[in-house]
Short mmCIF file of C-alpha atoms and ligand atoms in Angstrom, two decimals:
data_model
loop_
_atom_site.label_atom_id
_atom_site.label_comp_id
_atom_site.label_asym_id
_atom_site.label_seq_id
_atom_site.Cartn_x
_atom_site.Cartn_y
_atom_site.Cartn_z
CA UNK M 1 -236.78 -77.01 93.64
CA UNK M 2 -234.75 -74.37 95.44
CA UNK M 3 -235.91 -73.84 98.99
CA UNK M 4 -236.49 -70.42 100.37
CA UNK M 5 -235.43 -68.43 103.38
CA UNK M 6 -238.19 -66.29 104.85
CA UNK M 7 -236.82 -63.53 107.02
CA UNK M 8 -239.47 -61.87 109.15
CA UNK M 9 -238.37 -58.34 109.86
CA UNK M 10 -239.83 -55.09 111.06
CA UNK M 11 -237.16 -54.11 113.50
CA UNK M 12 -239.43 -52.45 116.05
CA UNK M 13 -240.64 -54.39 119.07
CA UNK M 14 -244.35 -55.13 119.17
CA UNK M 15 -245.16 -54.70 115.46
CA UNK M 16 -246.14 -58.36 115.12
CA UNK M 17 -242.99 -60.13 113.90
CA UNK M 18 -243.56 -63.11 116.17
CA UNK M 19 -247.20 -63.40 115.09
CA UNK M 20 -246.22 -63.35 111.41
CA UNK M 21 -243.43 -65.85 112.08
CA UNK M 22 -245.82 -68.29 113.77
CA UNK M 23 -248.35 -67.84 110.99
CA UNK M 24 -245.68 -68.47 108.33
CA UNK M 25 -244.35 -71.61 110.02
CA UNK M 26 -247.91 -72.89 110.46
CA UNK M 27 -248.77 -72.14 106.84
CA UNK M 28 -245.68 -73.85 105.42
CA UNK M 29 -246.23 -76.92 107.59
CA UNK M 30 -249.81 -77.15 106.35
CA UNK M 31 -248.37 -77.16 102.82
CA UNK M 32 -246.30 -80.19 103.78
CA UNK M 33 -242.98 -78.35 103.96
CA UNK M 34 -240.28 -79.22 106.48
CA UNK M 35 -239.45 -76.04 108.34
CA UNK M 36 -236.26 -75.03 110.11
CA UNK M 37 -237.11 -72.16 112.44
CA UNK M 38 -234.34 -69.75 113.39
CA UNK M 39 -235.18 -67.68 116.45
CA UNK M 40 -232.92 -64.66 116.67
CA UNK M 41 -234.82 -62.94 119.46
CA UNK M 42 -232.67 -64.58 122.11
CA UNK M 43 -233.91 -62.21 124.84
CA UNK M 44 -237.56 -63.09 124.26
CA UNK M 45 -237.63 -66.29 122.20
CA UNK M 46 -241.42 -66.55 122.11
CA UNK M 47 -241.73 -68.38 118.80
CA UNK M 48 -238.96 -70.78 119.77
CA UNK M 49 -240.86 -71.62 122.97
CA UNK M 50 -244.11 -72.23 121.11
CA UNK M 51 -242.59 -74.37 118.34
CA UNK M 52 -239.63 -76.22 119.84
CA UNK M 53 -241.68 -79.36 120.61
CA UNK M 54 -242.94 -79.79 117.07
CA UNK M 55 -240.45 -78.06 114.78
CA UNK M 56 -236.70 -78.08 114.37
CA UNK M 57 -235.59 -74.77 115.87
CA UNK M 58 -232.30 -73.04 116.54
CA UNK M 59 -231.55 -70.00 118.67
CA UNK M 60 -229.10 -67.82 116.76
CA UNK M 61 -227.93 -64.37 117.75
CA UNK M 62 -227.93 -62.27 114.58
CA UNK M 63 -226.32 -59.26 116.24
CA UNK M 64 -222.85 -60.37 115.28
CA UNK M 65 -220.94 -62.00 112.45
CA UNK M 66 -220.87 -65.39 114.22
CA UNK M 67 -224.64 -65.63 114.14
CA UNK M 68 -224.84 -64.86 110.43
CA UNK M 69 -222.17 -67.47 109.69
CA UNK M 70 -224.12 -69.98 111.77
CA UNK M 71 -227.30 -69.10 109.85
CA UNK M 72 -225.63 -69.70 106.49
CA UNK M 73 -224.20 -73.03 107.70
CA UNK M 74 -227.62 -74.12 109.00
CA UNK M 75 -229.23 -73.30 105.65
CA UNK M 76 -226.54 -75.39 103.97
CA UNK M 77 -226.94 -78.38 106.30
CA UNK M 78 -230.75 -78.40 105.91
CA UNK M 79 -231.19 -78.39 102.14
CA UNK M 80 -234.65 -79.99 102.37
CA UNK M 81 -236.03 -77.42 104.80
CA UNK M 82 -237.61 -74.08 104.24
CA UNK M 83 -235.87 -71.72 106.65
CA UNK M 84 -237.95 -69.19 108.60
CA UNK M 85 -236.08 -66.53 110.57
CA UNK M 86 -237.77 -64.54 113.33
CA UNK M 87 -235.75 -61.39 113.75
CA UNK M 88 -235.38 -59.44 116.97
CA UNK M 89 -236.34 -55.82 117.50
CA UNK M 90 -232.75 -54.67 117.52
CA UNK M 91 -231.62 -56.61 114.48
CA UNK M 92 -231.66 -53.86 111.87
CA UNK M 93 -228.05 -53.01 112.56
CA UNK M 94 -227.05 -56.64 112.40
CA UNK M 95 -228.90 -57.02 109.14
CA UNK M 96 -227.27 -53.93 107.67
CA UNK M 97 -223.81 -55.01 108.70
CA UNK M 98 -223.95 -58.74 107.97
CA UNK M 99 -226.89 -59.21 105.62
CA UNK M 100 -224.40 -59.24 102.77
CA UNK M 101 -222.84 -62.39 104.24
CA UNK M 102 -226.13 -64.14 103.71
CA UNK M 103 -226.90 -62.39 100.45
CA UNK M 104 -223.54 -63.38 98.97
CA UNK M 105 -224.10 -67.07 99.68
CA UNK M 106 -227.61 -67.44 98.27
CA UNK M 107 -226.48 -68.58 94.84
CA UNK M 108 -224.25 -71.29 96.27
CA UNK M 109 -226.94 -72.31 98.77
CA UNK M 110 -229.42 -72.41 95.89
CA UNK M 111 -231.89 -70.43 97.95
CA UNK M 112 -233.87 -67.28 97.54
CA UNK M 113 -234.29 -64.82 100.38
CA UNK M 114 -237.77 -63.42 100.86
CA UNK M 115 -238.30 -60.78 103.50
CA UNK M 116 -241.69 -60.32 105.14
CA UNK M 117 -241.55 -56.85 106.65
CA UNK M 118 -244.17 -56.13 109.30
CA UNK M 119 -245.32 -52.55 109.85
CA UNK M 120 -247.60 -50.64 112.16
CA UNK M 121 -249.00 -47.23 111.23
CA UNK M 122 -246.12 -45.13 112.47
CA UNK M 123 -243.44 -43.33 110.55
CA UNK M 124 -240.43 -44.97 112.17
CA UNK M 125 -241.73 -48.29 110.93
CA UNK M 126 -241.19 -46.97 107.40
CA UNK M 127 -237.83 -45.40 108.16
CA UNK M 128 -236.53 -48.74 109.34
CA UNK M 129 -237.83 -50.38 106.17
CA UNK M 130 -235.98 -47.81 104.07
CA UNK M 131 -232.79 -48.58 106.00
CA UNK M 132 -233.23 -52.29 105.34
CA UNK M 133 -233.85 -51.75 101.62
CA UNK M 134 -230.65 -49.76 101.38
CA UNK M 135 -228.69 -52.43 103.26
CA UNK M 136 -229.83 -55.28 101.00
CA UNK M 137 -230.56 -53.56 97.68
CA UNK M 138 -231.72 -56.60 95.69
CA UNK M 139 -233.85 -58.25 98.40
CA UNK M 140 -237.43 -59.15 97.61
CA UNK M 141 -239.51 -57.57 100.34
CA UNK M 142 -243.21 -58.00 100.95
CA UNK M 143 -244.79 -55.54 103.35
CA UNK M 144 -247.28 -56.80 105.93
CA UNK M 145 -249.59 -54.10 107.24
CA UNK M 146 -250.51 -55.66 110.56
CA UNK M 147 -254.31 -55.51 110.80
CA UNK M 148 -253.95 -55.51 114.58
CA UNK M 149 -253.25 -51.77 114.26
CA UNK M 150 -256.30 -51.01 112.16
CA UNK M 151 -257.83 -51.65 108.79
CA UNK M 152 -255.88 -51.32 105.55
CA UNK M 153 -256.92 -47.79 104.69
CA UNK M 154 -255.62 -46.51 108.03
CA UNK M 155 -252.05 -47.23 106.91
CA UNK M 156 -252.13 -43.93 105.01
CA UNK M 157 -248.48 -43.13 105.53
CA UNK M 158 -247.36 -46.35 103.89
CA UNK M 159 -250.15 -46.58 101.33
CA UNK M 160 -249.29 -43.21 99.84
CA UNK M 161 -245.51 -43.45 100.19
CA UNK M 162 -242.72 -43.51 97.62
CA UNK M 163 -241.38 -46.40 99.62
CA UNK M 164 -244.41 -48.46 98.69
CA UNK M 165 -243.87 -47.66 95.02
CA UNK M 166 -240.22 -48.69 95.37
CA UNK M 167 -241.15 -51.96 97.10
CA UNK M 168 -243.69 -52.85 94.45
CA UNK M 169 -241.37 -51.90 91.56
CA UNK M 170 -238.91 -54.46 92.95
CA UNK M 171 -241.58 -57.13 92.82
CA UNK M 172 -242.67 -56.90 96.45
CA UNK M 173 -246.30 -57.00 97.46
CA UNK M 174 -248.21 -55.04 100.07
CA UNK M 175 -250.66 -57.17 102.01
CA UNK M 176 -252.73 -56.85 105.16
CA UNK M 177 -252.08 -59.41 107.87
CA UNK M 178 -255.30 -60.46 109.65
CA UNK M 179 -256.13 -59.46 113.20
CA UNK M 180 -256.78 -62.28 115.66
CA UNK M 181 -259.15 -61.64 118.58
CA UNK M 182 -257.16 -60.49 121.62
CA UNK M 183 -258.30 -63.21 123.99
CA UNK M 184 -257.11 -65.86 121.56
CA UNK M 185 -253.77 -64.22 120.77
CA UNK M 186 -253.24 -63.65 124.51
CA UNK M 187 -253.88 -67.34 125.14
CA UNK M 188 -251.53 -68.35 122.36
CA UNK M 189 -248.77 -66.26 123.91
CA UNK M 190 -249.32 -67.21 127.53
CA UNK M 191 -249.63 -70.94 126.86
CA UNK M 192 -246.58 -70.93 124.54
CA UNK M 193 -248.06 -73.43 122.13
CA UNK M 194 -248.15 -73.68 118.37
CA UNK M 195 -251.19 -72.69 116.32
CA UNK M 196 -251.74 -76.35 115.39
CA UNK M 197 -251.64 -77.43 119.05
CA UNK M 198 -253.98 -74.59 120.06
CA UNK M 199 -256.45 -75.83 117.46
CA UNK M 200 -256.58 -79.09 119.42
CA UNK M 201 -256.52 -77.75 122.95
CA UNK M 202 -258.38 -74.45 123.14
CA UNK M 203 -262.07 -74.19 124.09
CA UNK M 204 -264.46 -74.41 121.15
CA UNK M 205 -265.14 -70.66 120.83
CA UNK M 206 -261.42 -69.83 120.83
CA UNK M 207 -260.75 -72.59 118.32
CA UNK M 208 -263.42 -71.22 116.01
CA UNK M 209 -261.80 -67.78 116.04
CA UNK M 210 -258.31 -69.23 115.56
CA UNK M 211 -259.53 -71.31 112.67
CA UNK M 212 -261.21 -68.28 111.03
CA UNK M 213 -257.96 -66.31 111.37
CA UNK M 214 -255.89 -69.20 109.99
CA UNK M 215 -258.07 -69.27 106.87
CA UNK M 216 -257.59 -65.52 106.40
CA UNK M 217 -253.84 -65.88 106.92
CA UNK M 218 -253.74 -68.63 104.32
CA UNK M 219 -255.30 -66.33 101.70
CA UNK M 220 -252.63 -63.72 102.35
CA UNK M 221 -249.71 -66.16 102.35
CA UNK M 222 -250.99 -67.95 99.23
CA UNK M 223 -250.32 -64.72 97.34
CA UNK M 224 -246.77 -64.45 98.70
CA UNK M 225 -245.67 -68.07 98.62
CA UNK M 226 -247.26 -69.30 95.41
CA UNK M 227 -245.05 -67.37 93.03
N1 LIG L 1 -252.38 -59.75 113.92
C1 LIG L 1 -252.50 -59.76 115.25
N2 LIG L 1 -253.62 -60.23 115.85
C2 LIG L 1 -253.76 -60.23 117.19
N3 LIG L 1 -252.82 -59.80 118.03
C3 LIG L 1 -251.68 -59.32 117.52
C4 LIG L 1 -251.45 -59.29 116.12
N4 LIG L 1 -250.23 -58.76 115.90
C5 LIG L 1 -249.73 -58.47 117.10
N5 LIG L 1 -250.59 -58.81 118.10
C6 LIG L 1 -250.40 -58.61 119.56
O1 LIG L 1 -249.31 -57.73 119.77
C7 LIG L 1 -248.34 -58.33 120.60
C8 LIG L 1 -246.95 -58.09 120.02
O2 LIG L 1 -246.81 -58.85 118.82
P1 LIG L 1 -245.48 -59.68 118.51
O3 LIG L 1 -245.77 -60.53 117.35
O4 LIG L 1 -244.99 -60.34 119.74
O5 LIG L 1 -244.52 -58.48 118.12
P2 LIG L 1 -242.94 -58.50 117.88
O6 LIG L 1 -242.50 -59.91 117.73
O7 LIG L 1 -242.73 -57.67 116.63
O8 LIG L 1 -242.33 -57.83 119.07
C9 LIG L 1 -248.68 -59.82 120.66
O9 LIG L 1 -248.49 -60.29 121.95
C10 LIG L 1 -250.12 -59.89 120.28
O10 LIG L 1 -250.90 -59.88 121.46
MG1 LIG L 2 -241.07 -61.05 118.64
#
């Protein structure tokens, strides 16, 4: 079966791209997939740091053509791996300029590109999504309302937008990504370990919360990945 490329986007810093990337890698590994993680946030490679011990990872700068070429070559040389790309806050311009390089090779690579676009409740989050849709017109994009910023109904701007209609008409889904208790997410970040490792090492209360969150994440990703 053709393997996928999951590109985690959202463009803005702090919307939760790294959280969604970690959750996606963790989910795919639980499904028995071999994952190749591409960390493009070279300035703050947080997911790379947390996963480099247990997962094949590459640091690739997607701000220029070289990085996109490298990404395509890595996809080609890892035909058995699902590729997960954590994009950096500044990558929208790179994506707009070079996304076609990737897009144009998908048929030959025998891969599909699935974008998981993470949003907060602010307008610029949607403007950046619109820009991305225009740059890669036939991309399948699922929108992740990050529950860290409030419950689903508080994402009024997105929920009532034409953009949402456009996303869903293209086959994309709108989902809500679960919120993890702050003390556990803070621990995950400061210790720089994977979700699976944290489930071994954290104190029992923290593990219970992480495990609850992982179950909620699985329900969300089941909807996206199972198609
Ligand atoms: N779903 C979530 N649950 C708990 N904390 C979150 C969640 N999403 C984001 N955060 C918090 O917000 C911070 C920024 O998220 P991060 O994933 O690093 O954003 P980005 O990669 O887009 O810059 C994280 O350090 C984490 O503490
Ligand atoms: Mg990040």
